[in-house]
Coordinates of C-alpha atoms and ligand atoms in Angstrom, one line a residue:
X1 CA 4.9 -6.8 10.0
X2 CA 1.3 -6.3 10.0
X3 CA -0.9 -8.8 7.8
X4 CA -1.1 -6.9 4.7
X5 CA 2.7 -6.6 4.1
X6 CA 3.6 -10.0 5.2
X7 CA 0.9 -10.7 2.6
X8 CA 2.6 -8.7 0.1
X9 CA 5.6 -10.1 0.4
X10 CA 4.4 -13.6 -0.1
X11 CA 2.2 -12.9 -3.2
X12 CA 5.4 -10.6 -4.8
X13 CA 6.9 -14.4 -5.8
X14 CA 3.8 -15.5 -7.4
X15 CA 1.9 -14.4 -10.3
X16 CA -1.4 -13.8 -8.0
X17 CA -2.9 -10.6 -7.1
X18 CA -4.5 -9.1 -4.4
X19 CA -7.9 -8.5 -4.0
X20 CA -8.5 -6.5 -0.7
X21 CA -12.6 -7.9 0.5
X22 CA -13.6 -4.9 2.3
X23 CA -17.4 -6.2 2.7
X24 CA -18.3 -5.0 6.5
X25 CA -15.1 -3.1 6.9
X26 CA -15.3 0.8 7.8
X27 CA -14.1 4.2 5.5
X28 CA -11.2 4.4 7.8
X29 CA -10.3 0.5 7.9
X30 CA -10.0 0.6 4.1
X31 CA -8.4 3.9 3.8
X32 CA -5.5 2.2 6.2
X33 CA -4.3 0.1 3.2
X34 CA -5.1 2.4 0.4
X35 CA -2.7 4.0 2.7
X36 CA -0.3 1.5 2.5
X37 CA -0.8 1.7 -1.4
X38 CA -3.2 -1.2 -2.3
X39 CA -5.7 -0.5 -4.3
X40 CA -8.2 -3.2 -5.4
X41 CA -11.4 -3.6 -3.1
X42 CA -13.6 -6.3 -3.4
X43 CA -17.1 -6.6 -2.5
X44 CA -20.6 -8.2 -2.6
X45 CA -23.0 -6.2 -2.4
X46 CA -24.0 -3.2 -4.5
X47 CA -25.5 -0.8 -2.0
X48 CA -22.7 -1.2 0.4
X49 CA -20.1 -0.5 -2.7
X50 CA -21.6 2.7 -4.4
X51 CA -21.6 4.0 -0.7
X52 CA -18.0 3.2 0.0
X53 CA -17.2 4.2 -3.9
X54 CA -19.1 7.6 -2.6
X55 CA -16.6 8.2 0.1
X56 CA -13.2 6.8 -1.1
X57 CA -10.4 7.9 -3.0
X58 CA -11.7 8.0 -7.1
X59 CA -8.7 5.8 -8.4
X60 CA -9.6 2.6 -6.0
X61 CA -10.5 0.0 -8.7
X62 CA -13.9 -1.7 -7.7
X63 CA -14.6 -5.5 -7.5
X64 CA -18.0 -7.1 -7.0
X65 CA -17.5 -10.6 -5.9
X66 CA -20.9 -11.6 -5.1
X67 CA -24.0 -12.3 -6.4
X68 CA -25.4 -9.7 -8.6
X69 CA -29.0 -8.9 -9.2
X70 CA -29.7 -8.1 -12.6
X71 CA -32.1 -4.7 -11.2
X72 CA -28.7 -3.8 -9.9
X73 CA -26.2 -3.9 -12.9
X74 CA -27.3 -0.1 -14.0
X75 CA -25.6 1.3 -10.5
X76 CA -22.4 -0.4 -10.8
X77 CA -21.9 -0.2 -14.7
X78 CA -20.3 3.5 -14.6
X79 CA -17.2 2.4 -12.5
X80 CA -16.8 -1.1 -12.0
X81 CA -13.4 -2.5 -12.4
X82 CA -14.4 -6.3 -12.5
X83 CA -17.3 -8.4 -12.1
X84 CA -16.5 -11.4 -10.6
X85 CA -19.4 -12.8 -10.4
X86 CA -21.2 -13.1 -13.4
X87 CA -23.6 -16.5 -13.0
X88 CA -25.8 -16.5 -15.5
X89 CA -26.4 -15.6 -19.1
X90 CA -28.8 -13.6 -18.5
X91 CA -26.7 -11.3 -15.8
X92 CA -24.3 -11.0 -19.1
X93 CA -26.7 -9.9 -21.2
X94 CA -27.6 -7.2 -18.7
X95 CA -24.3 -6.2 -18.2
X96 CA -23.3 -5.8 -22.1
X97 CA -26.4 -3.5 -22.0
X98 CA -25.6 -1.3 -19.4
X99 CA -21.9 -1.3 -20.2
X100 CA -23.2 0.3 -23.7
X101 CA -25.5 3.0 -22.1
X102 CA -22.0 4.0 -20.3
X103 CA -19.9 3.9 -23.5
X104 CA -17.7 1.2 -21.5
X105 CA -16.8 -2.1 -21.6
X106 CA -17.3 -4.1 -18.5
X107 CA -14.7 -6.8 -18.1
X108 CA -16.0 -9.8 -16.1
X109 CA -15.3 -12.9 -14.8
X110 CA -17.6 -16.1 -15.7
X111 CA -18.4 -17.9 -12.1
X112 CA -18.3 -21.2 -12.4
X113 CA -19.9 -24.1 -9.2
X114 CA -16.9 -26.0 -8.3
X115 CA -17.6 -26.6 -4.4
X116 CA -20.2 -29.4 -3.2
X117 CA -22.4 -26.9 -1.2
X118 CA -25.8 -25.8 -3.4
X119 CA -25.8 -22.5 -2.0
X120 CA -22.8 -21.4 -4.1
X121 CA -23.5 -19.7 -7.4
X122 CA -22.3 -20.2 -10.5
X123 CA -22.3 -21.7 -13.8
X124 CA -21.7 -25.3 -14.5
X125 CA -20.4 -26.9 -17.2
X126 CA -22.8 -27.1 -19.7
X127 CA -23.8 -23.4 -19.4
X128 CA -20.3 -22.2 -19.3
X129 CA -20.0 -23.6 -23.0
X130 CA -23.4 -22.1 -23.9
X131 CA -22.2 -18.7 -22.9
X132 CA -18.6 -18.8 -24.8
X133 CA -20.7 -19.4 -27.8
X134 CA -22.9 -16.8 -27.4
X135 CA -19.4 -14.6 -26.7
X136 CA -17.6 -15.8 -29.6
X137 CA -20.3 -16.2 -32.1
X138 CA -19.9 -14.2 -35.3
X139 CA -21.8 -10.8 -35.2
X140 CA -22.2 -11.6 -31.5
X141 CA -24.5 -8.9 -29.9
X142 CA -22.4 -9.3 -26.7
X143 CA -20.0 -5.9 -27.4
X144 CA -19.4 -4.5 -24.7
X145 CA -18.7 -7.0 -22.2
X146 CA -14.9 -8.9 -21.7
X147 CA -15.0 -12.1 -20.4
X148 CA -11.6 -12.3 -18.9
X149 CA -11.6 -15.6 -16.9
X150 CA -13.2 -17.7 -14.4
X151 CA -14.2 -17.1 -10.8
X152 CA -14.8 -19.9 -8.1
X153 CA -14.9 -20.4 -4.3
X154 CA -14.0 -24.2 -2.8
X155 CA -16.2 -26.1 -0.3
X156 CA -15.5 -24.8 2.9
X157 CA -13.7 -27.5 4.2
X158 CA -10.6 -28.3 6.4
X159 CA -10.0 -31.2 4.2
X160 CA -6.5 -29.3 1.4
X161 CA -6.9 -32.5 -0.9
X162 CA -11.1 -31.5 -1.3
X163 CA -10.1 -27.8 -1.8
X164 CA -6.9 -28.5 -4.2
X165 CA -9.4 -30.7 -6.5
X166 CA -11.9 -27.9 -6.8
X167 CA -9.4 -25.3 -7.5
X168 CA -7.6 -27.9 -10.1
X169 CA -10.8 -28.4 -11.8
X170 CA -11.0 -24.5 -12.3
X171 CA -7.8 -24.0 -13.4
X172 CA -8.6 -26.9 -16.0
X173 CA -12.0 -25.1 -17.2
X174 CA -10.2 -22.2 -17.7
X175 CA -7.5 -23.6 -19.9
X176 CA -10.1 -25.6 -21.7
X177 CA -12.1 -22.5 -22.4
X178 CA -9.2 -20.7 -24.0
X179 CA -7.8 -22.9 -26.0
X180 CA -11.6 -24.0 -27.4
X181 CA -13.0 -20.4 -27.5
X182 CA -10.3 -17.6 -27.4
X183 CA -7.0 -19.2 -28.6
X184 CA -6.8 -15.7 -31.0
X185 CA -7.2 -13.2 -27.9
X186 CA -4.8 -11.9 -25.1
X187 CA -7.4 -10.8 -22.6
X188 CA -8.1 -14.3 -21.4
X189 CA -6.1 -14.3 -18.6
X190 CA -7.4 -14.2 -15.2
X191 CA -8.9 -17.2 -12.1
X192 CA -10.2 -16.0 -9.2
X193 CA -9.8 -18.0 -6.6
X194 CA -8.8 -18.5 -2.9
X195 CA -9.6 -16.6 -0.1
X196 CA -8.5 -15.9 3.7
X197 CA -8.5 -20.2 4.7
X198 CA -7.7 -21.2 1.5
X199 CA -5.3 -18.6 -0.9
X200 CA -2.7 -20.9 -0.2
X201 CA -3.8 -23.4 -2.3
X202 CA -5.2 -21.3 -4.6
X203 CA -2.1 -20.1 -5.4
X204 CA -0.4 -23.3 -6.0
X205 CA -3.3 -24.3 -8.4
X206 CA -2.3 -21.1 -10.3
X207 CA -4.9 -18.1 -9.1
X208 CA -3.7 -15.2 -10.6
X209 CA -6.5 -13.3 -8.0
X210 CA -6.8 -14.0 -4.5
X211 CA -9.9 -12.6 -2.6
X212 CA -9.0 -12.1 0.9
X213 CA -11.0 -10.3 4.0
X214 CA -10.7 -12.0 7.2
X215 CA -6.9 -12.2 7.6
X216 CA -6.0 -8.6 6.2
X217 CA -8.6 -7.1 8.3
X218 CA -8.1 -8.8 11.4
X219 CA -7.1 -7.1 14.4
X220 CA -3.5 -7.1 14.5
X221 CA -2.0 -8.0 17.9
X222 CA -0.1 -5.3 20.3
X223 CA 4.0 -7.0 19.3
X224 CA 3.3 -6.0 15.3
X225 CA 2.6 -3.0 13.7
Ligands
PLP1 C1 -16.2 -12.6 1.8 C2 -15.7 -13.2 0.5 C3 -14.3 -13.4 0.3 C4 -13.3 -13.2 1.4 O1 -13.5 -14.1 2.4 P1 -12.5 -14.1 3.7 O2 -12.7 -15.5 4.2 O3 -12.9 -13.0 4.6 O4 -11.1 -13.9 3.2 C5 -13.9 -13.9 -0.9 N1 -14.8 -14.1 -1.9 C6 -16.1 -13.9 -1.8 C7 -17.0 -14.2 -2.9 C8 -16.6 -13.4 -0.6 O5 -17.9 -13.2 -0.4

């Protein structure tokens, strides 16, 4: 079995979906497991995505999982599935606007700092709540925009217990956020977390989207396939 299926069949007993990272990866590399029917790509930067968007089949559902420059949001806003990445109040406001030039509503994910490296993005806790005011406030100017969850990435460690924390602490946030801010809604649903060394945790701490590169696209070796 090559990685993807054996993937496949491990996330079908969970409640997680796949998010394929196809950052680096060539046309033909991704069009081998649209292929083999999956069809959520992930990846972080914009230029690379509107080219691979360009090329591939119309009905793959676009993910950007990486930081996201404001100057940027007005490429993406016409097709974008999911925004992972959304680190900043600001970056919302941008995307509400573009989202209403396009007559859409962007759904994103709020990305929240859970891992002890600075050089991760993301909201802390303080600005989380500032934002799910702003959302929720009556007459709220933020209409087209969905905040559908949270997004995190874990210290990149080899320590589980360090990893399984972080991810815990997510999992919390989220379920405090919805039953503070959005008790009355449905769409409210999603954590992104775990990727290639981690998605197994992730998916114990209850990630209900994995975003994996590495192991999917690795070569397979000559005895699979
Ligand atoms: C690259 C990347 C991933 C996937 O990482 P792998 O280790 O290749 O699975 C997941 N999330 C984000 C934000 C990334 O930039």
């Amino acid at each position: 079995m090559n990685a993807f299926r054996t993937l496949q069949a491990e996330l079908q007993k969970t409640n997680t979906r796949l998010i394929a990272v196809s950052k680096t990866r060539s046309i033909p590399e991704i069009l081998g497991l649209y292929e083999q029917g999956q069809r959520a790509f992930g990846e972080n930067k914009v230029q690379e995505m509107l080219e691979k968007h360009g090329e591939l089949p119309q009905d793959i559902e676009w993910h950007l999982i990486g930081h996201l420059q404001r100057n940027k949001v007005k490429y993406i806003a016409p097709f974008i599935h999911l925004i992972h990445s959304v680190d900043s109040l600001k970056l919302l406001f941008e995307i509400d606007k573009e989202a209403a030039k396009n007559n859409r509503t962007i759904k994103v994910l709020l990305q929240m700092h859970i891992a002890k490296e600075e050089t991760k993005f993301g909201f802390d806790e303080k600005e989380l709540i500032e934002a799910m005011e702003f959302y929720t406030a009556e007459g709220s100017s933020l209409q087209h925009v969905q905040i559908c969850g949270l997004m995190g990435m874990a210290t990149n460690t080899t320590e589980d217990r360090v990893v399984a924390d972080e991810f815990q602490k997510l999992k919390n946030t989220f379920h405090f956020i919805r039953n503070t801010y959005l008790l009355n809604r449905k769409d409210f649903t999603e954590v992104s977390m775990g990727m290639s060394n981690d998605y197994k945790i992730a998916i114990a701490s209850g990630s209900t989207m994995v975003r994996i590169g590495s192991l999917l696209f690795a070569p397979s070796d000559k005895t699979t396939d």
